[in-house]
Tab-separated table of N, CA and C in Angstrom:
chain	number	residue	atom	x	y	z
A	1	UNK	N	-8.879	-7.822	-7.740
A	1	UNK	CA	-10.142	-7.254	-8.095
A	1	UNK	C	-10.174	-7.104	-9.607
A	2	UNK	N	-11.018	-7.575	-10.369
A	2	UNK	CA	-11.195	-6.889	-11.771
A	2	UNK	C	-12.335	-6.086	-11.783
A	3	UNK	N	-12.253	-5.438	-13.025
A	3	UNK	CA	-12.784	-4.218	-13.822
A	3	UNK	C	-13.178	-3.973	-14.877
A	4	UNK	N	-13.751	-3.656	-15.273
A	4	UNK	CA	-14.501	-3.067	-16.616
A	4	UNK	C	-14.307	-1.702	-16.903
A	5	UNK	N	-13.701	-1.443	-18.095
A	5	UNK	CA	-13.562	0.014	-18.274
A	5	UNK	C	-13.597	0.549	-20.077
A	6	UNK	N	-15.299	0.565	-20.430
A	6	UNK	CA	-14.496	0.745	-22.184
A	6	UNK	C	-14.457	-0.887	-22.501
A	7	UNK	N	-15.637	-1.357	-22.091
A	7	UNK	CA	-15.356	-3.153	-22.256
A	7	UNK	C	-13.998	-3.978	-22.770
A	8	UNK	N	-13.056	-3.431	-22.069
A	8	UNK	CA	-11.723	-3.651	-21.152
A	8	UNK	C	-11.751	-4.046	-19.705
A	9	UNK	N	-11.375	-5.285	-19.800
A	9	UNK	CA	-11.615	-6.309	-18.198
A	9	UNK	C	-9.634	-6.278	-17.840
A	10	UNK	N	-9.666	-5.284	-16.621
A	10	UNK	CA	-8.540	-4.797	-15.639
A	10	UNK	C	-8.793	-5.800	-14.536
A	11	UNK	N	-7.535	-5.987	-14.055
A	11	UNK	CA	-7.027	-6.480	-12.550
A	11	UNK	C	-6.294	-6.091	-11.924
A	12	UNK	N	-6.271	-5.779	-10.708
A	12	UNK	CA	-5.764	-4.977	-9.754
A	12	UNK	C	-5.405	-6.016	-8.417
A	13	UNK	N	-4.473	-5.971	-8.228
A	13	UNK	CA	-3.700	-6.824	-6.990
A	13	UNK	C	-2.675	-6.025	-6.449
A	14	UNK	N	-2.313	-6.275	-5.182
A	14	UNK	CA	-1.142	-5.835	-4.638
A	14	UNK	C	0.297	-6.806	-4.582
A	15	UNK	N	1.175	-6.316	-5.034
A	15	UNK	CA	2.249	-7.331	-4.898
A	15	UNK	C	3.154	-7.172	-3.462
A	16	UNK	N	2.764	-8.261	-2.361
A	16	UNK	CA	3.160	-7.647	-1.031
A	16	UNK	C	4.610	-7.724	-1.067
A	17	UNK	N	5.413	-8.444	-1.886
A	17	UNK	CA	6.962	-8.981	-1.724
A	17	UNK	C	7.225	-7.214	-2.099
A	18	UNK	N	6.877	-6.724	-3.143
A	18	UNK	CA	7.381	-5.147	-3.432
A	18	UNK	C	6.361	-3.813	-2.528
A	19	UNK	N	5.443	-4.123	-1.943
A	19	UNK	CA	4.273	-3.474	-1.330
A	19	UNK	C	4.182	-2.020	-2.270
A	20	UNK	N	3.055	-2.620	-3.288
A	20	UNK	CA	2.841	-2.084	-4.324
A	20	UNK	C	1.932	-2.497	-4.996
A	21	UNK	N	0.517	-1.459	-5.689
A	21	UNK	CA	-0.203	-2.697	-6.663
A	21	UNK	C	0.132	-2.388	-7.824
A	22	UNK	N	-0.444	-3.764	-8.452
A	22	UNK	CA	-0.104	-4.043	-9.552
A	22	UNK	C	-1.573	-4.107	-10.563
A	23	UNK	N	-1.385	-3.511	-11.855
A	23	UNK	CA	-2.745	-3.427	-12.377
A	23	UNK	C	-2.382	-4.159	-13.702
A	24	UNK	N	-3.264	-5.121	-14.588
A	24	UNK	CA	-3.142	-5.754	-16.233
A	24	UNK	C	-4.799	-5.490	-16.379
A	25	UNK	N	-4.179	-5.744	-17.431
A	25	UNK	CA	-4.991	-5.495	-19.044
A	25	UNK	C	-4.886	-7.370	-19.401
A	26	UNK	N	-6.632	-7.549	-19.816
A	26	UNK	CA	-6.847	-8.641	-20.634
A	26	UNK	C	-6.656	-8.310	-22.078
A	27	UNK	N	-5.681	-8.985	-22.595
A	27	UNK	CA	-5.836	-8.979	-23.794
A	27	UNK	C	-5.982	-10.526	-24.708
A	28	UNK	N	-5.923	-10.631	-26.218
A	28	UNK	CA	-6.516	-12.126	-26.697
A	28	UNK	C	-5.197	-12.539	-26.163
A	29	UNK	N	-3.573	-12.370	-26.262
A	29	UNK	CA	-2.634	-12.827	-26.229
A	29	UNK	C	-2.361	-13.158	-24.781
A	30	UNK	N	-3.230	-12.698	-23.631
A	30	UNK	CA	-2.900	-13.169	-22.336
A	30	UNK	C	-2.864	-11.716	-21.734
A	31	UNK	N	-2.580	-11.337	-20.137
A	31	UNK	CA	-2.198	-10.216	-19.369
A	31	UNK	C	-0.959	-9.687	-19.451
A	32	UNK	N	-1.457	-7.820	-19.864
A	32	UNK	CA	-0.536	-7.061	-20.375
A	32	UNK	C	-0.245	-6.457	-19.177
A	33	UNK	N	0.750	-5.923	-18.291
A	33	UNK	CA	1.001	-5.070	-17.314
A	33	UNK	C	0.906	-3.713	-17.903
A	34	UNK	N	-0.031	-2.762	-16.621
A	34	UNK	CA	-0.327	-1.429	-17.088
A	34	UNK	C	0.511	-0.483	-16.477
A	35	UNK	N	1.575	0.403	-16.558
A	35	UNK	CA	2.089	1.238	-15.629
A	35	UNK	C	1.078	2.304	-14.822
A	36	UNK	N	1.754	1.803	-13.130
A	36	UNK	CA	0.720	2.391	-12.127
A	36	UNK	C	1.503	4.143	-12.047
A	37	UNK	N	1.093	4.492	-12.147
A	37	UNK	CA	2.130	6.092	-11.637
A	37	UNK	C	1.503	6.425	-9.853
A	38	UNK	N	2.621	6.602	-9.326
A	38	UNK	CA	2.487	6.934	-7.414
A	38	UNK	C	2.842	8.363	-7.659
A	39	UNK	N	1.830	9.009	-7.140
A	39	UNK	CA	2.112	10.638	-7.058
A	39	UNK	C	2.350	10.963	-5.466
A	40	UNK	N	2.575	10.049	-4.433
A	40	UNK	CA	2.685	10.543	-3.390
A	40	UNK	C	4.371	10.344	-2.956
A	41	UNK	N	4.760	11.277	-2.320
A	41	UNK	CA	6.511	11.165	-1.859
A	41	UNK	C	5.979	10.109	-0.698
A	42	UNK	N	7.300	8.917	-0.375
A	42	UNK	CA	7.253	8.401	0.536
A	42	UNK	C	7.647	8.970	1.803
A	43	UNK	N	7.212	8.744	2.935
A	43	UNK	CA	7.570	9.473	4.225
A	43	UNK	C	7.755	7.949	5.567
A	44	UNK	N	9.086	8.585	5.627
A	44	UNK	CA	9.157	7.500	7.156
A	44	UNK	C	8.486	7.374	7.903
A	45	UNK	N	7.716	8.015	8.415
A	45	UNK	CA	6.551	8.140	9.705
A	45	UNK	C	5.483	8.804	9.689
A	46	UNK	N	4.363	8.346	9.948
A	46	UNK	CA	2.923	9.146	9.760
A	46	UNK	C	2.776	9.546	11.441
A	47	UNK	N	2.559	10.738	11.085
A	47	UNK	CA	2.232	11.778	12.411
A	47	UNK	C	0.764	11.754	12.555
A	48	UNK	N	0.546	11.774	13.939
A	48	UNK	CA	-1.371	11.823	13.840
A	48	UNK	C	-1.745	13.216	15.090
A	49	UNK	N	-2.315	13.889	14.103
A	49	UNK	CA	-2.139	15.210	15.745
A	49	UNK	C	-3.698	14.927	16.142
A	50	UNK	N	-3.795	15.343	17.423
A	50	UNK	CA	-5.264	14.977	18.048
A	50	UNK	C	-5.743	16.112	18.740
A	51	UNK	N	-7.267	16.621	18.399
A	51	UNK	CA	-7.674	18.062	19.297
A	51	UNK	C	-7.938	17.792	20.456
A	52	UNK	N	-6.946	18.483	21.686
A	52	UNK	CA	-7.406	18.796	23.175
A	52	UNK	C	-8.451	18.539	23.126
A	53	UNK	N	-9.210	18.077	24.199
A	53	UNK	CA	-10.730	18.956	24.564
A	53	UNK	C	-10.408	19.635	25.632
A	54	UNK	N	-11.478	20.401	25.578
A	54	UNK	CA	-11.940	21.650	26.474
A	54	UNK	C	-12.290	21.363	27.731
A	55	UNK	N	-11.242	21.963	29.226
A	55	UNK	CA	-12.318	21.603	30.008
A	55	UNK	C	-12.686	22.547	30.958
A	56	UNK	N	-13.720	22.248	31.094
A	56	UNK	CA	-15.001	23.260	31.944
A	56	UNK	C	-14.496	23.287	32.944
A	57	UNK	N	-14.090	24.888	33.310
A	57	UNK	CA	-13.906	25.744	34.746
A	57	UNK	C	-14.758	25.192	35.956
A	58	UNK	N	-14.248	24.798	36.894
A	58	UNK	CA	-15.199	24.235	38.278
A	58	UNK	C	-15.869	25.615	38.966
């Protein structure tokens, strides 16, 4: 995907071999790599909790 930011043209891809994206900077000399910062801790397993429903007394 590119971007515009501050008429600064960004690209954004994922690199699946590292499963991670990857973001550059156009510059005249060619694409600069931008450091991505991940603020989330990785976790082995995503938990999904689900609400009961309610059921009506006969």
């Amino acid at each position: 995907m590119d971007f515009q930011v501050q008429e600064q043209t960004y690209f954004l891809s994922l690199a699946e071999d590292d499963k991670q994206w990857e973001v550059f900077v156009a510059t005249p000399t060619g694409a600069r790599p931008v450091p991505v910062y991940v603020d989330a801790a990785k976790f082995a397993s995503l938990v999904v909790l689900q609400e009961e429903k309610q059921r009506m007394p006969n």
